[in-house]
Short mmCIF file of the N, C-alpha and C atoms (twelve columns), coordinates in Angstrom:
data_MODEL
# 
_entry.id   MODEL 
# 
loop_
_atom_site.group_PDB 
_atom_site.id 
_atom_site.type_symbol 
_atom_site.label_atom_id 
_atom_site.label_alt_id 
_atom_site.label_comp_id 
_atom_site.label_asym_id 
_atom_site.label_seq_id 
_atom_site.Cartn_x 
_atom_site.Cartn_y 
_atom_site.Cartn_z 
_atom_site.pdbx_PDB_model_num 
ATOM 1   N N  . MET A 1   122.942 74.415  96.133  1 
ATOM 2   C CA . MET A 1   121.866 74.598  97.082  1 
ATOM 3   C C  . MET A 1   120.663 75.163  96.331  1 
ATOM 4   N N  . ALA A 2   119.533 74.582  96.517  1 
ATOM 5   C CA . ALA A 2   118.317 75.036  95.844  1 
ATOM 6   C C  . ALA A 2   117.777 76.282  96.529  1 
ATOM 7   N N  . PHE A 3   117.164 77.136  95.730  1 
ATOM 8   C CA . PHE A 3   116.509 78.304  96.297  1 
ATOM 9   C C  . PHE A 3   115.237 78.595  95.535  1 
ATOM 10  N N  . SER A 4   114.323 79.295  96.162  1 
ATOM 11  C CA . SER A 4   113.023 79.591  95.585  1 
ATOM 12  C C  . SER A 4   113.143 80.561  94.431  1 
ATOM 13  N N  . ILE A 5   112.492 80.238  93.318  1 
ATOM 14  C CA . ILE A 5   112.467 81.150  92.170  1 
ATOM 15  C C  . ILE A 5   111.767 82.440  92.568  1 
ATOM 16  N N  . ARG A 6   110.746 82.339  93.383  1 
ATOM 17  C CA . ARG A 6   110.035 83.541  93.821  1 
ATOM 18  C C  . ARG A 6   110.968 84.453  94.619  1 
ATOM 19  N N  . THR A 7   111.765 83.867  95.515  1 
ATOM 20  C CA . THR A 7   112.715 84.662  96.286  1 
ATOM 21  C C  . THR A 7   113.718 85.327  95.359  1 
ATOM 22  N N  . PHE A 8   114.221 84.573  94.389  1 
ATOM 23  C CA . PHE A 8   115.157 85.151  93.434  1 
ATOM 24  C C  . PHE A 8   114.506 86.313  92.686  1 
ATOM 25  N N  . ALA A 9   113.281 86.113  92.240  1 
ATOM 26  C CA . ALA A 9   112.593 87.151  91.481  1 
ATOM 27  C C  . ALA A 9   112.397 88.403  92.319  1 
ATOM 28  N N  . LEU A 10  112.067 88.224  93.589  1 
ATOM 29  C CA . LEU A 10  111.893 89.373  94.472  1 
ATOM 30  C C  . LEU A 10  113.177 90.174  94.603  1 
ATOM 31  N N  . VAL A 11  114.244 89.480  94.875  1 
ATOM 32  C CA . VAL A 11  115.508 90.165  95.099  1 
ATOM 33  C C  . VAL A 11  116.072 90.738  93.804  1 
ATOM 34  N N  . ALA A 12  115.986 89.985  92.719  1 
ATOM 35  C CA . ALA A 12  116.515 90.468  91.447  1 
ATOM 36  C C  . ALA A 12  115.764 91.697  90.956  1 
ATOM 37  N N  . ALA A 13  114.479 91.735  91.219  1 
ATOM 38  C CA . ALA A 13  113.682 92.880  90.762  1 
ATOM 39  C C  . ALA A 13  113.999 94.151  91.521  1 
ATOM 40  N N  . LEU A 14  114.639 94.042  92.647  1 
ATOM 41  C CA . LEU A 14  115.011 95.246  93.387  1 
ATOM 42  C C  . LEU A 14  115.892 96.158  92.555  1 
ATOM 43  N N  . GLY A 15  116.655 95.584  91.664  1 
ATOM 44  C CA . GLY A 15  117.489 96.401  90.787  1 
ATOM 45  C C  . GLY A 15  116.674 97.339  89.925  1 
ATOM 46  N N  . ALA A 16  115.431 96.990  89.661  1 
ATOM 47  C CA . ALA A 16  114.572 97.819  88.817  1 
ATOM 48  C C  . ALA A 16  114.248 99.154  89.462  1 
ATOM 49  N N  . PHE A 17  114.175 99.198  90.784  1 
ATOM 50  C CA . PHE A 17  113.854 100.475 91.399  1 
ATOM 51  C C  . PHE A 17  115.004 101.064 92.198  1 
ATOM 52  N N  . SER A 18  116.195 100.500 92.081  1 
ATOM 53  C CA . SER A 18  117.322 101.049 92.834  1 
ATOM 54  C C  . SER A 18  117.702 102.439 92.350  1 
ATOM 55  N N  . GLY A 19  117.442 102.752 91.098  1 
ATOM 56  C CA . GLY A 19  117.736 104.093 90.591  1 
ATOM 57  C C  . GLY A 19  116.949 105.157 91.312  1 
ATOM 58  N N  . SER A 20  115.677 104.885 91.620  1 
ATOM 59  C CA . SER A 20  114.875 105.871 92.336  1 
ATOM 60  C C  . SER A 20  115.357 106.024 93.769  1 
ATOM 61  N N  . ALA A 21  115.994 105.014 94.305  1 
ATOM 62  C CA . ALA A 21  116.506 105.099 95.667  1 
ATOM 63  C C  . ALA A 21  117.639 106.109 95.775  1 
ATOM 64  N N  . LEU A 22  118.339 106.347 94.689  1 
ATOM 65  C CA . LEU A 22  119.432 107.314 94.717  1 
ATOM 66  C C  . LEU A 22  118.946 108.706 95.083  1 
ATOM 67  N N  . ALA A 23  117.746 109.033 94.716  1 
ATOM 68  C CA . ALA A 23  117.223 110.369 94.955  1 
ATOM 69  C C  . ALA A 23  116.816 110.570 96.412  1 
ATOM 70  N N  . GLN A 24  116.703 109.514 97.181  1 
ATOM 71  C CA . GLN A 24  116.227 109.624 98.551  1 
ATOM 72  C C  . GLN A 24  117.387 109.950 99.494  1 
ATOM 73  N N  . THR A 25  117.144 110.854 100.415 1 
ATOM 74  C CA . THR A 25  118.144 111.252 101.389 1 
ATOM 75  C C  . THR A 25  118.570 110.048 102.224 1 
ATOM 76  N N  . GLY A 26  119.856 109.802 102.322 1 
ATOM 77  C CA . GLY A 26  120.382 108.723 103.141 1 
ATOM 78  C C  . GLY A 26  120.259 107.348 102.525 1 
ATOM 79  N N  . ALA A 27  119.653 107.227 101.369 1 
ATOM 80  C CA . ALA A 27  119.476 105.921 100.740 1 
ATOM 81  C C  . ALA A 27  120.713 105.566 99.923  1 
ATOM 82  N N  . THR A 28  121.053 104.298 99.913  1 
ATOM 83  C CA . THR A 28  122.149 103.816 99.081  1 
ATOM 84  C C  . THR A 28  121.614 102.710 98.186  1 
ATOM 85  N N  . PRO A 29  121.999 102.676 96.922  1 
ATOM 86  C CA . PRO A 29  121.457 101.668 95.999  1 
ATOM 87  C C  . PRO A 29  122.052 100.281 96.232  1 
ATOM 88  N N  . TRP A 30  121.255 99.283  95.966  1 
ATOM 89  C CA . TRP A 30  121.764 97.921  95.912  1 
ATOM 90  C C  . TRP A 30  122.459 97.779  94.580  1 
ATOM 91  N N  . GLU A 31  123.511 97.016  94.559  1 
ATOM 92  C CA . GLU A 31  124.213 96.779  93.303  1 
ATOM 93  C C  . GLU A 31  123.949 95.343  92.852  1 
ATOM 94  N N  . LEU A 32  122.761 95.130  92.305  1 
ATOM 95  C CA . LEU A 32  122.391 93.823  91.774  1 
ATOM 96  C C  . LEU A 32  122.843 93.745  90.327  1 
ATOM 97  N N  . LYS A 33  123.296 92.578  89.917  1 
ATOM 98  C CA . LYS A 33  123.794 92.394  88.551  1 
ATOM 99  C C  . LYS A 33  122.897 91.411  87.814  1 
ATOM 100 N N  . PRO A 34  122.682 91.643  86.520  1 
ATOM 101 C CA . PRO A 34  121.774 90.781  85.764  1 
ATOM 102 C C  . PRO A 34  122.255 89.343  85.593  1 
ATOM 103 N N  . ASP A 35  123.531 89.079  85.747  1 
ATOM 104 C CA . ASP A 35  124.036 87.722  85.567  1 
ATOM 105 C C  . ASP A 35  124.216 86.986  86.899  1 
ATOM 106 N N  . MET A 36  123.601 87.518  87.944  1 
ATOM 107 C CA . MET A 36  123.715 86.914  89.264  1 
ATOM 108 C C  . MET A 36  122.326 86.581  89.796  1 
ATOM 109 N N  . GLY A 37  122.246 85.521  90.589  1 
ATOM 110 C CA . GLY A 37  121.027 85.166  91.300  1 
ATOM 111 C C  . GLY A 37  121.264 85.420  92.783  1 
ATOM 112 N N  . TYR A 38  120.255 85.883  93.469  1 
ATOM 113 C CA . TYR A 38  120.365 86.202  94.889  1 
ATOM 114 C C  . TYR A 38  119.314 85.401  95.639  1 
ATOM 115 N N  . ALA A 39  119.714 84.771  96.716  1 
ATOM 116 C CA . ALA A 39  118.814 83.877  97.433  1 
ATOM 117 C C  . ALA A 39  118.786 84.188  98.919  1 
ATOM 118 N N  . TYR A 40  117.649 83.941  99.495  1 
ATOM 119 C CA . TYR A 40  117.413 84.035  100.936 1 
ATOM 120 C C  . TYR A 40  116.887 82.666  101.330 1 
ATOM 121 N N  . ASP A 41  117.734 81.862  101.965 1 
ATOM 122 C CA . ASP A 41  117.360 80.462  102.176 1 
ATOM 123 C C  . ASP A 41  116.470 80.253  103.399 1 
ATOM 124 N N  . LYS A 42  116.089 79.012  103.618 1 
ATOM 125 C CA . LYS A 42  115.154 78.664  104.684 1 
ATOM 126 C C  . LYS A 42  115.697 78.961  106.075 1 
ATOM 127 N N  . SER A 43  117.002 79.041  106.216 1 
ATOM 128 C CA . SER A 43  117.576 79.341  107.527 1 
ATOM 129 C C  . SER A 43  117.860 80.833  107.705 1 
ATOM 130 N N  . GLY A 44  117.506 81.643  106.691 1 
ATOM 131 C CA . GLY A 44  117.685 83.087  106.794 1 
ATOM 132 C C  . GLY A 44  119.023 83.589  106.295 1 
ATOM 133 N N  . LYS A 45  119.811 82.734  105.678 1 
ATOM 134 C CA . LYS A 45  121.103 83.148  105.129 1 
ATOM 135 C C  . LYS A 45  120.906 83.645  103.699 1 
ATOM 136 N N  . THR A 46  121.778 84.541  103.279 1 
ATOM 137 C CA . THR A 46  121.714 85.055  101.914 1 
ATOM 138 C C  . THR A 46  122.899 84.531  101.115 1 
ATOM 139 N N  . TYR A 47  122.665 84.322  99.823  1 
ATOM 140 C CA . TYR A 47  123.687 83.808  98.924  1 
ATOM 141 C C  . TYR A 47  123.587 84.524  97.592  1 
ATOM 142 N N  . SER A 48  124.686 84.551  96.859  1 
ATOM 143 C CA . SER A 48  124.650 85.016  95.476  1 
ATOM 144 C C  . SER A 48  125.259 83.917  94.611  1 
ATOM 145 N N  . TYR A 49  124.693 83.767  93.425  1 
ATOM 146 C CA . TYR A 49  125.098 82.717  92.503  1 
ATOM 147 C C  . TYR A 49  125.347 83.311  91.126  1 
ATOM 148 N N  . LYS A 50  126.404 82.863  90.462  1 
ATOM 149 C CA . LYS A 50  126.651 83.225  89.067  1 
ATOM 150 C C  . LYS A 50  125.662 82.443  88.226  1 
ATOM 151 N N  . MET A 51  124.962 83.139  87.335  1 
ATOM 152 C CA . MET A 51  123.934 82.489  86.543  1 
ATOM 153 C C  . MET A 51  124.357 82.330  85.095  1 
ATOM 154 N N  . GLY A 52  123.769 81.343  84.444  1 
ATOM 155 C CA . GLY A 52  123.948 81.125  83.017  1 
ATOM 156 C C  . GLY A 52  122.627 81.385  82.313  1 
ATOM 157 N N  . THR A 53  122.595 81.104  81.019  1 
ATOM 158 C CA . THR A 53  121.368 81.359  80.260  1 
ATOM 159 C C  . THR A 53  120.738 80.090  79.699  1 
ATOM 160 N N  . SER A 54  121.370 78.946  79.866  1 
ATOM 161 C CA . SER A 54  120.867 77.723  79.244  1 
ATOM 162 C C  . SER A 54  119.502 77.284  79.774  1 
ATOM 163 N N  . ASN A 55  119.162 77.655  81.003  1 
ATOM 164 C CA . ASN A 55  117.873 77.258  81.563  1 
ATOM 165 C C  . ASN A 55  117.075 78.472  82.064  1 
ATOM 166 N N  . ALA A 56  117.254 79.614  81.421  1 
ATOM 167 C CA . ALA A 56  116.576 80.842  81.845  1 
ATOM 168 C C  . ALA A 56  115.062 80.697  81.773  1 
ATOM 169 N N  . GLY A 57  114.558 79.982  80.783  1 
ATOM 170 C CA . GLY A 57  113.117 79.772  80.659  1 
ATOM 171 C C  . GLY A 57  112.548 79.058  81.870  1 
ATOM 172 N N  . GLU A 58  113.265 78.065  82.358  1 
ATOM 173 C CA . GLU A 58  112.818 77.327  83.544  1 
ATOM 174 C C  . GLU A 58  112.821 78.236  84.773  1 
ATOM 175 N N  . LEU A 59  113.823 79.099  84.867  1 
ATOM 176 C CA . LEU A 59  113.920 80.026  85.993  1 
ATOM 177 C C  . LEU A 59  112.717 80.964  86.038  1 
ATOM 178 N N  . LEU A 60  112.262 81.407  84.883  1 
ATOM 179 C CA . LEU A 60  111.156 82.363  84.836  1 
ATOM 180 C C  . LEU A 60  109.785 81.740  85.082  1 
ATOM 181 N N  . LYS A 61  109.681 80.410  84.956  1 
ATOM 182 C CA . LYS A 61  108.400 79.746  85.217  1 
ATOM 183 C C  . LYS A 61  108.018 79.969  86.678  1 
ATOM 184 N N  . GLY A 62  106.860 80.529  86.891  1 
ATOM 185 C CA . GLY A 62  106.380 80.754  88.251  1 
ATOM 186 C C  . GLY A 62  106.954 81.997  88.916  1 
ATOM 187 N N  . ALA A 63  107.887 82.675  88.255  1 
ATOM 188 C CA . ALA A 63  108.456 83.890  88.834  1 
ATOM 189 C C  . ALA A 63  107.447 85.024  88.706  1 
ATOM 190 N N  . LYS A 64  107.494 85.957  89.629  1 
ATOM 191 C CA . LYS A 64  106.596 87.103  89.610  1 
ATOM 192 C C  . LYS A 64  107.417 88.382  89.698  1 
ATOM 193 N N  . LYS A 65  106.948 89.392  88.992  1 
ATOM 194 C CA . LYS A 65  107.611 90.687  89.065  1 
ATOM 195 C C  . LYS A 65  107.295 91.326  90.408  1 
ATOM 196 N N  . VAL A 66  108.274 92.020  90.949  1 
ATOM 197 C CA . VAL A 66  108.069 92.772  92.180  1 
ATOM 198 C C  . VAL A 66  107.546 94.146  91.795  1 
ATOM 199 N N  . PRO A 67  106.442 94.571  92.389  1 
ATOM 200 C CA . PRO A 67  105.913 95.887  92.046  1 
ATOM 201 C C  . PRO A 67  106.878 96.999  92.439  1 
ATOM 202 N N  . LYS A 68  106.933 98.034  91.623  1 
ATOM 203 C CA . LYS A 68  107.720 99.210  91.994  1 
ATOM 204 C C  . LYS A 68  107.123 99.767  93.271  1 
ATOM 205 N N  . GLY A 69  107.963 100.361 94.091  1 
ATOM 206 C CA . GLY A 69  107.485 100.910 95.355  1 
ATOM 207 C C  . GLY A 69  107.394 99.873  96.459  1 
ATOM 208 N N  . THR A 70  108.153 98.783  96.347  1 
ATOM 209 C CA . THR A 70  108.153 97.731  97.360  1 
ATOM 210 C C  . THR A 70  109.363 97.912  98.270  1 
ATOM 211 N N  . LEU A 71  109.137 97.834  99.552  1 
ATOM 212 C CA . LEU A 71  110.197 97.948  100.555 1 
ATOM 213 C C  . LEU A 71  110.485 96.562  101.117 1 
ATOM 214 N N  . PHE A 72  111.746 96.184  101.206 1 
ATOM 215 C CA . PHE A 72  112.165 94.923  101.814 1 
ATOM 216 C C  . PHE A 72  112.904 95.253  103.097 1 
ATOM 217 N N  . PHE A 73  112.674 94.473  104.135 1 
ATOM 218 C CA . PHE A 73  113.357 94.715  105.403 1 
ATOM 219 C C  . PHE A 73  113.403 93.439  106.228 1 
ATOM 220 N N  . ILE A 74  114.339 93.391  107.159 1 
ATOM 221 C CA . ILE A 74  114.463 92.271  108.093 1 
ATOM 222 C C  . ILE A 74  113.809 92.711  109.401 1 
ATOM 223 N N  . GLY A 75  112.850 91.920  109.884 1 
ATOM 224 C CA . GLY A 75  112.177 92.215  111.145 1 
ATOM 225 C C  . GLY A 75  113.056 91.856  112.331 1 
ATOM 226 N N  . GLN A 76  112.599 92.231  113.513 1 
ATOM 227 C CA . GLN A 76  113.353 91.935  114.732 1 
ATOM 228 C C  . GLN A 76  113.535 90.440  114.948 1 
ATOM 229 N N  . ASN A 77  112.679 89.641  114.325 1 
ATOM 230 C CA . ASN A 77  112.777 88.189  114.444 1 
ATOM 231 C C  . ASN A 77  113.722 87.572  113.415 1 
ATOM 232 N N  . GLY A 78  114.362 88.421  112.589 1 
ATOM 233 C CA . GLY A 78  115.295 87.932  111.585 1 
ATOM 234 C C  . GLY A 78  114.641 87.513  110.281 1 
ATOM 235 N N  . GLN A 79  113.339 87.645  110.178 1 
ATOM 236 C CA . GLN A 79  112.590 87.248  108.987 1 
ATOM 237 C C  . GLN A 79  112.630 88.368  107.948 1 
ATOM 238 N N  . LEU A 80  112.763 87.984  106.665 1 
ATOM 239 C CA . LEU A 80  112.699 88.941  105.570 1 
ATOM 240 C C  . LEU A 80  111.234 89.261  105.279 1 
ATOM 241 N N  . TYR A 81  110.924 90.551  105.203 1 
ATOM 242 C CA . TYR A 81  109.577 91.011  104.897 1 
ATOM 243 C C  . TYR A 81  109.608 91.920  103.684 1 
ATOM 244 N N  . MET A 82  108.438 92.080  103.055 1 
ATOM 245 C CA . MET A 82  108.273 93.055  101.994 1 
ATOM 246 C C  . MET A 82  106.979 93.790  102.257 1 
ATOM 247 N N  . ARG A 83  106.974 95.074  101.909 1 
ATOM 248 C CA . ARG A 83  105.797 95.902  102.134 1 
ATOM 249 C C  . ARG A 83  105.568 96.732  100.896 1 
ATOM 250 N N  . SER A 84  104.389 96.615  100.311 1 
ATOM 251 C CA . SER A 84  104.017 97.470  99.203  1 
ATOM 252 C C  . SER A 84  103.262 98.652  99.784  1 
ATOM 253 N N  . GLY A 85  103.484 99.788  99.242  1 
ATOM 254 C CA . GLY A 85  102.818 100.978 99.736  1 
ATOM 255 C C  . GLY A 85  103.828 102.039 100.078 1 
ATOM 256 N N  . PRO A 86  103.338 103.185 100.495 1 
ATOM 257 C CA . PRO A 86  104.237 104.314 100.752 1 
ATOM 258 C C  . PRO A 86  105.272 104.007 101.834 1 
ATOM 259 N N  . TYR A 87  106.501 104.350 101.546 1 
ATOM 260 C CA . TYR A 87  107.551 104.256 102.557 1 
ATOM 261 C C  . TYR A 87  108.357 105.553 102.628 1 
ATOM 262 N N  . LEU A 88  107.919 106.549 101.865 1 
ATOM 263 C CA . LEU A 88  108.554 107.865 101.905 1 
ATOM 264 C C  . LEU A 88  107.524 108.908 102.312 1 
ATOM 265 N N  . GLU A 89  107.977 109.888 103.056 1 
ATOM 266 C CA . GLU A 89  107.132 111.029 103.417 1 
ATOM 267 C C  . GLU A 89  106.989 111.926 102.191 1 
ATOM 268 N N  . GLY A 90  106.121 112.910 102.255 1 
ATOM 269 C CA . GLY A 90  105.913 113.836 101.149 1 
ATOM 270 C C  . GLY A 90  107.165 114.594 100.751 1 
ATOM 271 N N  . ASP A 91  108.071 114.810 101.711 1 
ATOM 272 C CA . ASP A 91  109.319 115.533 101.426 1 
ATOM 273 C C  . ASP A 91  110.440 114.605 100.963 1 
ATOM 274 N N  . GLY A 92  110.136 113.315 100.768 1 
ATOM 275 C CA . GLY A 92  111.127 112.363 100.280 1 
ATOM 276 C C  . GLY A 92  111.922 111.667 101.368 1 
ATOM 277 N N  . LYS A 93  111.687 111.993 102.632 1 
ATOM 278 C CA . LYS A 93  112.403 111.334 103.731 1 
ATOM 279 C C  . LYS A 93  111.791 109.960 103.979 1 
ATOM 280 N N  . PHE A 94  112.643 109.042 104.415 1 
ATOM 281 C CA . PHE A 94  112.207 107.680 104.705 1 
ATOM 282 C C  . PHE A 94  111.249 107.694 105.892 1 
ATOM 283 N N  . LYS A 95  110.064 107.155 105.681 1 
ATOM 284 C CA . LYS A 95  108.986 107.178 106.665 1 
ATOM 285 C C  . LYS A 95  109.324 106.408 107.951 1 
ATOM 286 N N  . PHE A 96  110.153 105.403 107.826 1 
ATOM 287 C CA . PHE A 96  110.440 104.523 108.960 1 
ATOM 288 C C  . PHE A 96  111.869 104.683 109.472 1 
ATOM 289 N N  . GLY A 97  112.461 105.837 109.224 1 
ATOM 290 C CA . GLY A 97  113.843 106.096 109.633 1 
ATOM 291 C C  . GLY A 97  113.975 106.276 111.129 1 
ATOM 292 N N  . PRO A 98  115.218 106.449 111.585 1 
ATOM 293 C CA . PRO A 98  115.455 106.623 113.020 1 
ATOM 294 C C  . PRO A 98  114.798 107.913 113.520 1 
ATOM 295 N N  . ASP A 99  114.394 107.896 114.772 1 
ATOM 296 C CA . ASP A 99  113.799 109.090 115.376 1 
ATOM 297 C C  . ASP A 99  114.848 110.197 115.440 1 
ATOM 298 N N  . GLN A 100 114.392 111.399 115.193 1 
ATOM 299 C CA . GLN A 100 115.344 112.516 115.195 1 
ATOM 300 C C  . GLN A 100 114.953 113.562 116.203 1 
# 
């Protein structure tokens, strides 16, 4: 099944900032692996694929790095979204967490 290189790049880059997520209260890290590809297809399903290295150059063509500090979430409509910008309060609590 084909998937967007941009989508793969977005999801794979999440591993780059998962370490900082450990420091946040209630946050759990994603366990992304460098030899795996992760996809979000046109119907909203997610997949993981074992990757090789023979065509890595082709995979990187058109790929973009995800900026650090990017939040990914599923909206009420089931669509995957990303938001750059602050998502933590000054005290390190998640800005969009459940009401307390």
